[in-house]
């Protein structure tokens, strides 16, 4: 089992929300990288605003 298979529904929703917030600002390869979004969210305790800010830097 990998990280993606082990995500909770809450975590999946947060990843989807973060992906939507950044869809026009990221290259396609980054936009499709679920693990990358997970790592940024995990680093900010799944706080969407903080993870988004971190990704935009």
Coordinates of N, CA and C in Angstrom, one line a residue:
X1 N 0.8 -1.2 0.0 CA 0.0 0.0 0.0 C 0.9 1.2 0.0
X2 N 0.4 2.2 -0.7 CA 1.2 3.5 -0.8 C 0.4 4.6 -0.2
X3 N 1.0 5.8 -0.2 CA 0.4 7.0 0.4 C -1.0 7.3 -0.2
X4 N -1.1 7.2 -1.5 CA -2.4 7.6 -2.1 C -3.5 6.7 -1.7
X5 N -3.2 5.4 -1.6 CA -4.3 4.4 -1.2 C -4.7 4.6 0.3
X6 N -3.8 5.2 1.1 CA -4.0 5.3 2.5 C -4.6 6.6 2.9
X7 N -4.9 7.5 1.9 CA -5.4 8.8 2.3 C -6.9 8.7 2.8
X8 N -7.2 9.5 3.8 CA -8.6 9.6 4.2 C -9.4 10.4 3.2
X9 N -10.7 10.3 3.4 CA -11.6 11.2 2.5 C -11.3 12.6 2.7
X10 N -11.1 13.0 4.0 CA -10.8 14.4 4.3 C -9.5 14.9 3.6
X11 N -8.5 14.0 3.7 CA -7.2 14.4 3.0 C -7.4 14.5 1.5
X12 N -8.2 13.6 0.9 CA -8.4 13.6 -0.5 C -9.1 14.9 -0.9
X13 N -10.1 15.3 -0.1 CA -10.8 16.6 -0.4 C -9.9 17.8 -0.3
X14 N -9.0 17.8 0.7 CA -8.1 18.9 0.9 C -7.1 19.0 -0.3
X15 N -6.7 17.8 -0.8 CA -5.8 17.8 -1.9 C -6.5 18.3 -3.2
X16 N -7.7 17.9 -3.4 CA -8.5 18.3 -4.5 C -8.8 19.8 -4.4
X17 N -9.0 20.4 -3.3 CA -9.3 21.8 -3.1 C -8.0 22.6 -3.4
X18 N -6.9 22.1 -2.9 CA -5.6 22.8 -3.1 C -5.3 22.8 -4.6
X19 N -5.5 21.6 -5.2 CA -5.3 21.5 -6.7 C -6.1 22.5 -7.5
X20 N -7.4 22.6 -7.1 CA -8.3 23.6 -7.8 C -7.8 25.0 -7.6
X21 N -7.3 25.4 -6.4 CA -6.9 26.7 -6.1 C -5.7 27.1 -7.0
X22 N -4.9 26.1 -7.4 CA -3.6 26.3 -8.1 C -3.6 25.9 -9.5
X23 N -4.8 25.5 -10.0 CA -4.8 24.9 -11.4 C -4.3 25.8 -12.5
X24 N -4.4 27.1 -12.3 CA -4.0 28.0 -13.4 C -2.5 28.4 -13.2
X25 N -1.9 28.1 -12.1 CA -0.6 28.6 -11.7 C 0.5 27.6 -11.7
X26 N 0.2 26.3 -11.9 CA 1.2 25.3 -11.9 C 1.4 24.6 -13.2
X27 N 2.6 24.2 -13.5 CA 2.8 23.4 -14.7 C 2.0 22.1 -14.6
X28 N 1.7 21.5 -15.7 CA 0.8 20.3 -15.7 C 1.4 19.1 -14.9
X29 N 2.7 18.9 -15.0 CA 3.3 17.8 -14.2 C 3.2 18.0 -12.7
X30 N 3.3 19.2 -12.3 CA 3.1 19.5 -10.8 C 1.6 19.4 -10.5
X31 N 0.7 19.9 -11.3 CA -0.7 19.9 -11.1 C -1.2 18.5 -10.9
X32 N -0.6 17.5 -11.6 CA -1.1 16.1 -11.6 C -0.4 15.3 -10.5
X33 N 0.5 15.9 -9.8 CA 1.3 15.2 -8.7 C 0.6 15.2 -7.4
X34 N -0.2 14.2 -7.1 CA -1.0 14.1 -5.9 C -0.1 14.0 -4.7
X35 N 1.1 13.3 -4.8 CA 2.0 13.2 -3.6 C 2.6 14.6 -3.3
X36 N 2.9 15.4 -4.3 CA 3.4 16.7 -4.0 C 2.4 17.5 -3.2
X37 N 1.1 17.5 -3.6 CA 0.1 18.3 -2.9 C 0.0 17.7 -1.4
X38 N 0.0 16.4 -1.3 CA -0.1 15.8 0.0 C 1.1 16.2 0.9
X39 N 2.3 16.3 0.4 CA 3.4 16.7 1.2 C 3.3 18.1 1.7
X40 N 2.9 19.0 0.8 CA 2.7 20.4 1.2 C 1.6 20.6 2.2
X41 N 0.5 19.8 2.1 CA -0.6 19.9 3.0 C -0.1 19.3 4.4
X42 N 0.6 18.2 4.3 CA 1.0 17.5 5.6 C 2.0 18.5 6.3
X43 N 2.9 19.1 5.6 CA 3.8 20.0 6.2 C 3.1 21.2 6.9
X44 N 1.9 21.5 6.5 CA 1.2 22.6 7.1 C -0.1 22.1 7.8
X45 N 0.0 20.8 8.3 CA -1.1 20.2 9.1 C -2.5 20.3 8.4
X46 N -2.4 20.2 7.1 CA -3.6 20.2 6.2 C -4.3 21.5 6.3
X47 N -3.6 22.6 6.5 CA -4.2 24.0 6.5 C -4.0 24.4 5.0
X48 N -5.2 24.6 4.3 CA -5.2 24.9 2.9 C -4.5 26.2 2.6
X49 N -4.8 27.2 3.4 CA -4.2 28.6 3.1 C -2.7 28.6 3.3
X50 N -2.2 27.9 4.3 CA -0.8 27.8 4.5 C -0.1 27.0 3.5
X51 N -0.7 25.9 3.1 CA -0.1 25.1 2.0 C -0.1 25.8 0.7
X52 N -1.1 26.5 0.4 CA -1.2 27.3 -0.9 C -0.1 28.4 -0.9
X53 N 0.0 29.1 0.2 CA 1.0 30.1 0.3 C 2.4 29.5 0.1
X54 N 2.7 28.4 0.7 CA 4.0 27.7 0.6 C 4.3 27.3 -0.8
X55 N 3.3 26.8 -1.5 CA 3.4 26.4 -2.9 C 3.7 27.6 -3.9
X56 N 3.1 28.7 -3.5 CA 3.2 29.9 -4.4 C 4.5 30.6 -4.3
X57 N 5.3 30.3 -3.2 CA 6.6 30.9 -3.0 C 7.6 30.4 -4.0

